[in-house]
Amino acid sequence: MDRVKELFIGKHRFYIISTCIMLVWMFFLDTNDLRVQYRLWNELRVMKNEKAFYQQKLKELEKERRMVVGNPALLEKYAREKYLMKRPNEDIFVIVDEENKPLEP
């Protein structure tokens, strides 16, 4: 206790009090305090995960595009399966499961 009193009453008390006030301001009262920094760090982590996910999806789509572009029969099959396209005078039946989702291979 004497050491604490000595710090705040001694000859360097201005510097110690100023430092304490500055630290409290930076860690708790500033617009970029610890809470904000933690939230921003979490957002950055989520966005990096999303970026990796979308890059993987982009690779898959590019692979599908390369397969489909040169082959008209495969292009028709892809359009029928993915986008439920049909020829004129043709009926399409979509089979769904119990959760009302289409059954796709």
Short mmCIF file of C-alpha atoms in Angstrom, two decimals:
data_model
loop_
_atom_site.label_atom_id
_atom_site.label_comp_id
_atom_site.label_asym_id
_atom_site.label_seq_id
_atom_site.Cartn_x
_atom_site.Cartn_y
_atom_site.Cartn_z
CA MET A 1 0.00 0.00 0.00
CA ASP A 2 2.88 2.34 0.77
CA ARG A 3 4.32 1.66 -2.68
CA VAL A 4 1.02 2.65 -4.35
CA LYS A 5 0.81 5.84 -2.26
CA GLU A 6 4.40 6.61 -3.14
CA LEU A 7 3.65 6.20 -6.85
CA PHE A 8 0.71 8.58 -6.82
CA ILE A 9 2.16 11.09 -4.38
CA GLY A 10 5.87 10.94 -5.37
CA LYS A 11 7.71 13.27 -7.69
CA HIS A 12 6.68 11.39 -10.89
CA ARG A 13 2.94 11.30 -10.13
CA PHE A 14 2.01 13.41 -13.17
CA TYR A 15 3.51 10.84 -15.54
CA ILE A 16 1.99 7.86 -13.75
CA ILE A 17 -1.48 9.39 -13.55
CA SER A 18 -1.28 10.54 -17.18
CA THR A 19 -0.22 7.07 -18.29
CA CYS A 20 -3.05 5.41 -16.34
CA ILE A 21 -5.62 7.81 -17.79
CA MET A 22 -4.26 7.24 -21.31
CA LEU A 23 -4.40 3.44 -20.90
CA VAL A 24 -7.96 3.55 -19.57
CA TRP A 25 -8.94 5.79 -22.46
CA MET A 26 -7.29 3.57 -25.08
CA PHE A 27 -8.59 0.25 -23.75
CA PHE A 28 -12.14 1.19 -22.73
CA LEU A 29 -13.31 4.63 -23.92
CA ASP A 30 -11.82 5.10 -27.38
CA THR A 31 -13.79 4.40 -30.58
CA ASN A 32 -11.31 1.59 -31.35
CA ASP A 33 -11.26 0.04 -27.89
CA LEU A 34 -10.69 -3.63 -27.13
CA ARG A 35 -14.32 -4.63 -27.72
CA VAL A 36 -14.33 -3.06 -31.18
CA GLN A 37 -10.98 -4.60 -32.04
CA TYR A 38 -12.24 -8.06 -31.01
CA ARG A 39 -15.42 -7.64 -33.10
CA LEU A 40 -13.40 -6.52 -36.12
CA TRP A 41 -11.00 -9.44 -35.70
CA ASN A 42 -13.96 -11.86 -35.66
CA GLU A 43 -15.44 -10.25 -38.78
CA LEU A 44 -12.09 -10.55 -40.54
CA ARG A 45 -11.88 -14.24 -39.63
CA VAL A 46 -15.42 -14.88 -40.92
CA MET A 47 -14.67 -13.03 -44.15
CA LYS A 48 -11.49 -15.04 -44.70
CA ASN A 49 -13.49 -18.25 -44.27
CA GLU A 50 -16.11 -16.99 -46.73
CA LYS A 51 -13.39 -16.05 -49.19
CA ALA A 52 -11.95 -19.57 -49.05
CA PHE A 53 -15.45 -21.05 -49.51
CA TYR A 54 -16.22 -18.89 -52.53
CA GLN A 55 -12.84 -19.56 -54.10
CA GLN A 56 -13.55 -23.29 -53.82
CA LYS A 57 -17.01 -22.80 -55.36
CA LEU A 58 -15.44 -20.76 -58.16
CA LYS A 59 -13.02 -23.60 -58.95
CA GLU A 60 -15.90 -26.09 -59.06
CA LEU A 61 -17.93 -23.86 -61.37
CA GLU A 62 -14.95 -23.30 -63.65
CA LYS A 63 -14.46 -27.06 -63.88
CA GLU A 64 -18.15 -27.56 -64.76
CA ARG A 65 -17.97 -24.78 -67.34
CA ARG A 66 -14.94 -26.35 -69.04
CA MET A 67 -16.78 -29.68 -69.23
CA VAL A 68 -20.02 -28.22 -70.60
CA VAL A 69 -18.79 -25.61 -73.09
CA GLY A 70 -17.48 -27.98 -75.79
CA ASN A 71 -20.14 -30.68 -75.62
CA PRO A 72 -23.71 -29.84 -76.79
CA ALA A 73 -25.21 -33.05 -75.35
CA LEU A 74 -23.65 -32.37 -71.97
CA LEU A 75 -24.80 -28.75 -72.18
CA GLU A 76 -28.40 -29.89 -72.67
CA LYS A 77 -28.13 -32.39 -69.81
CA TYR A 78 -26.69 -29.72 -67.52
CA ALA A 79 -29.43 -27.21 -68.42
CA ARG A 80 -32.16 -29.80 -67.82
CA GLU A 81 -30.78 -30.93 -64.45
CA LYS A 82 -29.68 -27.64 -62.94
CA TYR A 83 -32.18 -25.16 -64.36
CA LEU A 84 -35.14 -27.46 -65.15
CA MET A 85 -35.20 -26.31 -68.76
CA LYS A 86 -37.33 -28.24 -71.23
CA ARG A 87 -38.16 -28.53 -74.86
CA PRO A 88 -41.50 -27.23 -76.20
CA ASN A 89 -44.39 -29.70 -75.71
CA GLU A 90 -42.51 -31.52 -72.97
CA ASP A 91 -43.50 -32.00 -69.32
CA ILE A 92 -41.08 -32.09 -66.40
CA PHE A 93 -41.68 -33.92 -63.13
CA VAL A 94 -39.51 -33.10 -60.15
CA ILE A 95 -39.39 -35.78 -57.47
CA VAL A 96 -38.97 -34.39 -53.95
CA ASP A 97 -38.23 -35.96 -50.58
CA GLU A 98 -40.10 -35.52 -47.28
CA GLU A 99 -38.53 -32.10 -46.70
CA ASN A 100 -39.76 -30.85 -50.08
CA LYS A 101 -36.26 -30.74 -51.56
CA PRO A 102 -35.55 -32.11 -55.05
CA LEU A 103 -33.68 -35.39 -55.22
CA GLU A 104 -30.43 -34.67 -57.08
CA PRO A 105 -27.47 -36.98 -57.50
#
